[in-house]
Amino acid sequence: MSIFNQLLSAFFSRLFFLYILSVTASQAELVSGYEFSSEQAKEFQDDDFQNPGFLLIEQGLNVYNKIGDNDQLCSNCHGLNGDQFIPKSIAQFPKYHDILQKPVTLRDQIQHCWVSRLDNFSLEYDDPELLALETLVRNKAYGEKVNVNISGKIKPYYEAGKAFYFTRFGQMDMNCAQCHDIYTGKMLRGQKLSQGHTNGFPLYRLESQKMINLPQRLRECFRSLRAETFEQDSKEFRDLEIYLNARGNGLKIETPAVRY
Amino acid sequence: MSFFMLVKINNFIISCIVVFIPFFPITIHASPDINYIIKDDSILNSRNDLTGDPYKGRELVRDRNKGNCLACHQLPIPEDAFHGTIGPSLHKISLRLTEAQIRLRVTDMKQINPISIMPGYFRSPEKITRISPLYENCTILSAQEVEDIVSYLVTLKSDPFESPL
């Protein structure tokens, strides 16, 4: 190798090293969507009386206290108004369910109890009662740090979700990482791009003026990419939910958040 | 870092150069409708010798359902309050790029930078994963609309009222 070549390679290797450093540094620093929100959205979120999420939590309590087809109640296991839910455990969803032999999201888990413990008919995936229950339960872990375990049997699902995150979709031909990793903080017209975390879900969207769960948000991202969407309870969106939650491990749960 | 690694990185850089440079002068016949000749980083001629209308181009770059360029770029269009900051500002773009270079960038930026976030406005739908059925087999813009936008960008030469439009 000539001197020139050596200098060149030394230069590029350093550059490469710096690049790796900057990539890992940017990955280490997790920022909640809250920090990227407008003052109006922040105010809305911080005020329990204004935040429409709390209305839904009220409704969630009604559903929570509804007697199931076999005279069982959620409160039989989880206490009055859900005060026996364990925040640390709620913050671990999605997790691998050993009996069902697959990963379950918090929604799946609620659905599972609803059907197998209360003997009810299963709820549609976007049923308002399910959304209300999920908001209620997730809110019980308010302030708890997201803590999804990605080793063991859940690993392949996590990896699939990660691959999905880096796949370009739709006529816009973009992937999630382009908006939520590379151009975070930049403006998309009037909208500041956040890191696309899930710690606020279910959340109230100012734009559509309603509460939504994560798959509903994903469908909207898909629509804006002009891509053929996936079903809300598709394997793809479940895997993605695992990846997205794990990607935000360490962020505090903010349910019900208010976002654009 | 070991010597071995340095060589590897060096090789990597060289192979990038070797692999990517011959990529440019190629002809694309991806779908029957889409064929244009890329030379260096340009597309020299408009398809079928269409002539662009810069006034229409100016509307197309604003239109959210068409170019929506303002989503990512700043342009001298004061009527719109919000301009994106994802891409570089396009003020005075025609001092930096020729018409032919602009044409390739609007047609399909991914021919230049395969990982660009910028959508390929006239990119073959065959290269796209899971396009919505609503847009099946469609490009975002028509060849005429690409020409309209190109002819608008060509007028962007000086600040502050860079465009006579």
Short mmCIF file of N, CA and C in Angstrom, two decimals, chain A residues 98-207:
data_model
loop_
_atom_site.label_atom_id
_atom_site.label_comp_id
_atom_site.label_asym_id
_atom_site.label_seq_id
_atom_site.Cartn_x
_atom_site.Cartn_y
_atom_site.Cartn_z
N ASP A 98 -46.88 -17.99 27.14
CA ASP A 98 -46.47 -19.39 27.07
C ASP A 98 -47.60 -20.34 26.76
N ILE A 99 -48.79 -20.03 27.22
CA ILE A 99 -49.90 -20.94 26.96
C ILE A 99 -50.41 -20.77 25.53
N LEU A 100 -50.57 -19.51 25.09
CA LEU A 100 -51.02 -19.28 23.72
C LEU A 100 -49.91 -19.54 22.71
N GLN A 101 -48.67 -19.65 23.21
CA GLN A 101 -47.54 -19.96 22.34
C GLN A 101 -47.30 -18.91 21.26
N LYS A 102 -47.54 -17.65 21.62
CA LYS A 102 -47.24 -16.57 20.67
C LYS A 102 -47.14 -15.27 21.44
N PRO A 103 -46.58 -14.24 20.82
CA PRO A 103 -46.52 -12.96 21.53
C PRO A 103 -47.91 -12.35 21.59
N VAL A 104 -48.22 -11.72 22.71
CA VAL A 104 -49.50 -11.02 22.81
C VAL A 104 -49.27 -9.54 23.12
N THR A 105 -50.06 -8.71 22.48
CA THR A 105 -50.04 -7.29 22.81
C THR A 105 -50.96 -7.10 24.01
N LEU A 106 -50.95 -5.90 24.58
CA LEU A 106 -51.83 -5.63 25.71
C LEU A 106 -53.29 -5.84 25.27
N ARG A 107 -53.58 -5.41 24.04
CA ARG A 107 -54.92 -5.59 23.48
C ARG A 107 -55.29 -7.08 23.44
N ASP A 108 -54.35 -7.90 22.95
CA ASP A 108 -54.60 -9.34 22.89
C ASP A 108 -54.88 -9.91 24.27
N GLN A 109 -54.10 -9.46 25.23
CA GLN A 109 -54.24 -9.98 26.59
C GLN A 109 -55.62 -9.63 27.17
N ILE A 110 -56.04 -8.39 26.94
CA ILE A 110 -57.36 -7.97 27.42
C ILE A 110 -58.44 -8.81 26.75
N GLN A 111 -58.29 -8.97 25.44
CA GLN A 111 -59.22 -9.76 24.67
C GLN A 111 -59.27 -11.21 25.20
N HIS A 112 -58.08 -11.73 25.52
CA HIS A 112 -57.98 -13.10 26.03
C HIS A 112 -58.75 -13.25 27.34
N CYS A 113 -58.58 -12.31 28.26
CA CYS A 113 -59.33 -12.36 29.53
C CYS A 113 -60.82 -12.22 29.26
N TRP A 114 -61.15 -11.28 28.40
CA TRP A 114 -62.54 -10.98 28.06
C TRP A 114 -63.26 -12.24 27.60
N VAL A 115 -62.57 -13.02 26.79
CA VAL A 115 -63.19 -14.22 26.24
C VAL A 115 -63.08 -15.42 27.18
N SER A 116 -61.86 -15.65 27.71
CA SER A 116 -61.68 -16.90 28.45
C SER A 116 -62.08 -16.79 29.91
N ARG A 117 -62.00 -15.60 30.50
CA ARG A 117 -62.36 -15.48 31.92
C ARG A 117 -63.79 -15.01 32.11
N LEU A 118 -64.23 -14.10 31.22
CA LEU A 118 -65.60 -13.58 31.38
C LEU A 118 -66.58 -14.30 30.48
N ASP A 119 -66.06 -15.18 29.62
CA ASP A 119 -66.93 -15.92 28.72
C ASP A 119 -67.69 -15.05 27.74
N ASN A 120 -67.18 -13.85 27.46
CA ASN A 120 -67.86 -12.96 26.53
C ASN A 120 -67.51 -13.32 25.09
N PHE A 121 -68.32 -12.80 24.15
CA PHE A 121 -67.93 -12.88 22.75
C PHE A 121 -66.72 -11.99 22.54
N SER A 122 -65.85 -12.39 21.65
CA SER A 122 -64.65 -11.56 21.47
C SER A 122 -65.05 -10.23 20.85
N LEU A 123 -64.26 -9.21 21.18
CA LEU A 123 -64.54 -7.86 20.68
C LEU A 123 -63.87 -7.68 19.33
N GLU A 124 -64.50 -6.89 18.46
CA GLU A 124 -63.85 -6.53 17.20
C GLU A 124 -62.55 -5.83 17.53
N TYR A 125 -61.62 -5.89 16.60
CA TYR A 125 -60.30 -5.35 16.91
C TYR A 125 -60.33 -3.85 17.18
N ASP A 126 -61.26 -3.14 16.50
CA ASP A 126 -61.31 -1.70 16.76
C ASP A 126 -62.58 -1.32 17.53
N ASP A 127 -63.06 -2.23 18.33
CA ASP A 127 -64.23 -1.96 19.16
C ASP A 127 -63.90 -0.87 20.20
N PRO A 128 -64.80 0.13 20.32
CA PRO A 128 -64.55 1.21 21.28
C PRO A 128 -64.39 0.69 22.72
N GLU A 129 -65.06 -0.41 23.05
CA GLU A 129 -64.92 -0.94 24.42
C GLU A 129 -63.52 -1.48 24.66
N LEU A 130 -62.97 -2.11 23.62
CA LEU A 130 -61.61 -2.63 23.76
C LEU A 130 -60.62 -1.48 23.88
N LEU A 131 -60.83 -0.44 23.08
CA LEU A 131 -59.96 0.73 23.15
C LEU A 131 -60.04 1.37 24.54
N ALA A 132 -61.27 1.45 25.08
CA ALA A 132 -61.45 2.05 26.39
C ALA A 132 -60.74 1.23 27.47
N LEU A 133 -60.86 -0.10 27.37
CA LEU A 133 -60.19 -0.97 28.34
C LEU A 133 -58.67 -0.84 28.24
N GLU A 134 -58.18 -0.82 27.00
CA GLU A 134 -56.73 -0.73 26.83
C GLU A 134 -56.21 0.59 27.41
N THR A 135 -56.95 1.67 27.17
CA THR A 135 -56.52 2.97 27.69
C THR A 135 -56.51 2.95 29.22
N LEU A 136 -57.57 2.37 29.79
CA LEU A 136 -57.65 2.27 31.24
C LEU A 136 -56.46 1.49 31.81
N VAL A 137 -56.20 0.33 31.22
CA VAL A 137 -55.15 -0.54 31.77
C VAL A 137 -53.77 0.07 31.59
N ARG A 138 -53.52 0.58 30.39
CA ARG A 138 -52.21 1.17 30.11
C ARG A 138 -51.96 2.38 31.01
N ASN A 139 -53.02 3.12 31.27
CA ASN A 139 -52.90 4.29 32.14
C ASN A 139 -52.50 3.90 33.56
N LYS A 140 -52.82 2.67 33.94
CA LYS A 140 -52.42 2.20 35.29
C LYS A 140 -50.91 2.14 35.41
N ALA A 141 -50.22 2.09 34.25
CA ALA A 141 -48.76 2.04 34.28
C ALA A 141 -48.16 3.40 33.95
N TYR A 142 -48.96 4.46 34.09
CA TYR A 142 -48.48 5.81 33.79
C TYR A 142 -47.18 6.09 34.55
N GLY A 143 -46.16 6.56 33.81
CA GLY A 143 -44.90 6.90 34.47
C GLY A 143 -43.93 5.74 34.57
N GLU A 144 -44.43 4.52 34.34
CA GLU A 144 -43.57 3.34 34.37
C GLU A 144 -42.74 3.29 33.08
N LYS A 145 -41.52 2.76 33.18
CA LYS A 145 -40.70 2.71 31.97
C LYS A 145 -41.04 1.50 31.11
N VAL A 146 -41.21 1.74 29.80
CA VAL A 146 -41.45 0.65 28.86
C VAL A 146 -40.30 -0.34 28.97
N ASN A 147 -40.64 -1.62 29.04
CA ASN A 147 -39.60 -2.62 29.29
C ASN A 147 -39.95 -3.93 28.60
N VAL A 148 -39.80 -3.96 27.30
CA VAL A 148 -40.14 -5.16 26.53
C VAL A 148 -38.93 -6.07 26.45
N ASN A 149 -39.14 -7.33 26.82
CA ASN A 149 -38.07 -8.31 26.73
C ASN A 149 -38.01 -8.85 25.30
N ILE A 150 -36.83 -8.81 24.68
CA ILE A 150 -36.79 -9.26 23.30
C ILE A 150 -35.92 -10.49 23.13
N SER A 151 -35.59 -11.17 24.23
CA SER A 151 -34.82 -12.39 24.06
C SER A 151 -35.76 -13.58 24.20
N GLY A 152 -35.27 -14.73 23.83
CA GLY A 152 -36.09 -15.94 23.94
C GLY A 152 -37.03 -16.08 22.76
N LYS A 153 -38.20 -16.62 23.04
CA LYS A 153 -39.10 -17.01 21.95
C LYS A 153 -39.67 -15.84 21.17
N ILE A 154 -39.62 -14.66 21.77
CA ILE A 154 -40.19 -13.50 21.07
C ILE A 154 -39.23 -12.94 20.02
N LYS A 155 -37.98 -13.34 20.14
CA LYS A 155 -36.93 -12.77 19.29
C LYS A 155 -37.25 -12.76 17.79
N PRO A 156 -37.65 -13.89 17.20
CA PRO A 156 -37.93 -13.85 15.75
C PRO A 156 -39.03 -12.86 15.37
N TYR A 157 -40.01 -12.70 16.25
CA TYR A 157 -41.09 -11.75 15.96
C TYR A 157 -40.55 -10.32 15.98
N TYR A 158 -39.69 -10.08 16.98
CA TYR A 158 -39.05 -8.77 17.08
C TYR A 158 -38.22 -8.49 15.83
N GLU A 159 -37.46 -9.50 15.40
CA GLU A 159 -36.61 -9.30 14.22
C GLU A 159 -37.46 -9.02 12.99
N ALA A 160 -38.60 -9.72 12.88
CA ALA A 160 -39.48 -9.49 11.74
C ALA A 160 -40.02 -8.06 11.77
N GLY A 161 -40.37 -7.60 12.96
CA GLY A 161 -40.87 -6.24 13.10
C GLY A 161 -39.81 -5.22 12.73
N LYS A 162 -38.58 -5.52 13.12
CA LYS A 162 -37.48 -4.62 12.80
C LYS A 162 -37.26 -4.55 11.29
N ALA A 163 -37.30 -5.71 10.63
CA ALA A 163 -37.13 -5.73 9.18
C ALA A 163 -38.24 -4.92 8.51
N PHE A 164 -39.43 -5.07 9.05
CA PHE A 164 -40.58 -4.33 8.52
C PHE A 164 -40.34 -2.82 8.60
N TYR A 165 -39.81 -2.41 9.74
CA TYR A 165 -39.56 -0.99 10.00
C TYR A 165 -38.63 -0.37 8.96
N PHE A 166 -37.76 -1.22 8.41
CA PHE A 166 -36.79 -0.71 7.44
C PHE A 166 -37.18 -1.05 6.00
N THR A 167 -38.43 -1.50 5.80
CA THR A 167 -38.89 -1.80 4.44
C THR A 167 -39.62 -0.59 3.87
N ARG A 168 -39.31 -0.26 2.63
CA ARG A 168 -40.00 0.87 2.01
C ARG A 168 -41.34 0.41 1.46
N PHE A 169 -42.37 1.23 1.71
CA PHE A 169 -43.71 0.86 1.29
C PHE A 169 -44.37 1.96 0.47
N GLY A 170 -45.28 1.54 -0.39
CA GLY A 170 -46.23 2.45 -1.02
C GLY A 170 -45.65 3.29 -2.14
N GLN A 171 -46.54 4.03 -2.78
CA GLN A 171 -46.11 4.86 -3.90
C GLN A 171 -45.06 5.87 -3.44
N MET A 172 -45.13 6.31 -2.17
CA MET A 172 -44.12 7.24 -1.66
C MET A 172 -42.78 6.54 -1.45
N ASP A 173 -42.83 5.23 -1.38
CA ASP A 173 -41.60 4.43 -1.34
C ASP A 173 -40.67 4.84 -0.20
N MET A 174 -41.25 4.99 1.00
CA MET A 174 -40.44 5.39 2.15
C MET A 174 -40.54 4.33 3.23
N ASN A 175 -39.56 4.29 4.13
CA ASN A 175 -39.68 3.40 5.27
C ASN A 175 -39.79 4.22 6.56
N CYS A 176 -40.16 3.54 7.63
CA CYS A 176 -40.40 4.22 8.90
C CYS A 176 -39.15 4.95 9.37
N ALA A 177 -37.99 4.29 9.17
CA ALA A 177 -36.75 4.83 9.71
C ALA A 177 -36.40 6.17 9.08
N GLN A 178 -36.77 6.34 7.81
CA GLN A 178 -36.42 7.59 7.15
C GLN A 178 -37.04 8.77 7.89
N CYS A 179 -38.31 8.65 8.25
CA CYS A 179 -38.94 9.75 8.97
C CYS A 179 -38.57 9.76 10.45
N HIS A 180 -38.54 8.59 11.08
CA HIS A 180 -38.45 8.59 12.54
C HIS A 180 -37.07 8.33 13.12
N ASP A 181 -36.08 7.99 12.27
CA ASP A 181 -34.70 7.91 12.76
C ASP A 181 -33.82 8.97 12.11
N ILE A 182 -33.93 9.08 10.78
CA ILE A 182 -32.99 9.94 10.07
C ILE A 182 -33.37 11.42 10.15
N TYR A 183 -34.62 11.74 9.88
CA TYR A 183 -35.02 13.14 9.82
C TYR A 183 -35.80 13.59 11.05
N THR A 184 -35.62 12.93 12.18
CA THR A 184 -36.29 13.35 13.40
C THR A 184 -35.97 14.81 13.71
N GLY A 185 -36.99 15.56 14.10
CA GLY A 185 -36.78 16.96 14.45
C GLY A 185 -36.96 17.89 13.27
N LYS A 186 -36.90 17.34 12.05
CA LYS A 186 -37.13 18.18 10.87
C LYS A 186 -38.63 18.38 10.66
N MET A 187 -38.97 19.36 9.85
CA MET A 187 -40.37 19.65 9.60
C MET A 187 -40.86 18.97 8.32
N LEU A 188 -41.99 18.32 8.43
CA LEU A 188 -42.69 17.80 7.26
C LEU A 188 -43.86 18.77 7.08
N ARG A 189 -43.71 19.74 6.17
CA ARG A 189 -44.60 20.92 6.15
C ARG A 189 -44.64 21.52 7.55
N GLY A 190 -45.85 21.52 8.20
CA GLY A 190 -45.94 22.16 9.51
C GLY A 190 -45.76 21.19 10.66
N GLN A 191 -45.42 19.94 10.34
CA GLN A 191 -45.40 18.91 11.37
C GLN A 191 -43.97 18.51 11.72
N LYS A 192 -43.63 18.59 12.99
CA LYS A 192 -42.27 18.18 13.38
C LYS A 192 -42.23 16.66 13.51
N LEU A 193 -41.23 16.05 12.90
CA LEU A 193 -41.13 14.59 12.96
C LEU A 193 -40.58 14.15 14.30
N SER A 194 -41.28 13.24 14.96
CA SER A 194 -40.80 12.71 16.23
C SER A 194 -40.08 11.40 15.98
N GLN A 195 -39.62 10.78 17.05
CA GLN A 195 -38.95 9.48 16.88
C GLN A 195 -39.95 8.35 16.69
N GLY A 196 -41.23 8.66 16.65
CA GLY A 196 -42.24 7.65 16.37
C GLY A 196 -42.36 6.59 17.45
N HIS A 197 -42.34 7.02 18.71
CA HIS A 197 -42.44 6.06 19.80
C HIS A 197 -43.89 5.74 20.15
N THR A 198 -44.05 4.70 20.97
CA THR A 198 -45.39 4.20 21.24
C THR A 198 -45.80 4.39 22.70
N ASN A 199 -44.98 5.13 23.46
CA ASN A 199 -45.23 5.22 24.90
C ASN A 199 -46.49 6.00 25.26
N GLY A 200 -47.10 6.69 24.26
CA GLY A 200 -48.30 7.47 24.58
C GLY A 200 -49.60 6.77 24.24
N PHE A 201 -49.52 5.60 23.59
CA PHE A 201 -50.72 4.94 23.08
C PHE A 201 -51.47 4.20 24.17
N PRO A 202 -52.80 4.04 24.02
CA PRO A 202 -53.69 4.73 23.09
C PRO A 202 -53.66 6.22 23.36
N LEU A 203 -53.81 7.02 22.31
CA LEU A 203 -53.69 8.47 22.48
C LEU A 203 -54.78 9.20 21.73
N TYR A 204 -54.90 10.49 22.07
CA TYR A 204 -55.89 11.33 21.42
C TYR A 204 -55.22 12.08 20.29
N ARG A 205 -55.78 11.95 19.09
CA ARG A 205 -55.20 12.67 17.96
C ARG A 205 -55.97 13.94 17.72
N LEU A 206 -55.25 15.07 17.78
CA LEU A 206 -55.89 16.36 17.53
C LEU A 206 -56.39 16.43 16.10
N GLU A 207 -55.65 15.80 15.20
CA GLU A 207 -55.98 15.93 13.79
C GLU A 207 -57.35 15.32 13.48
#
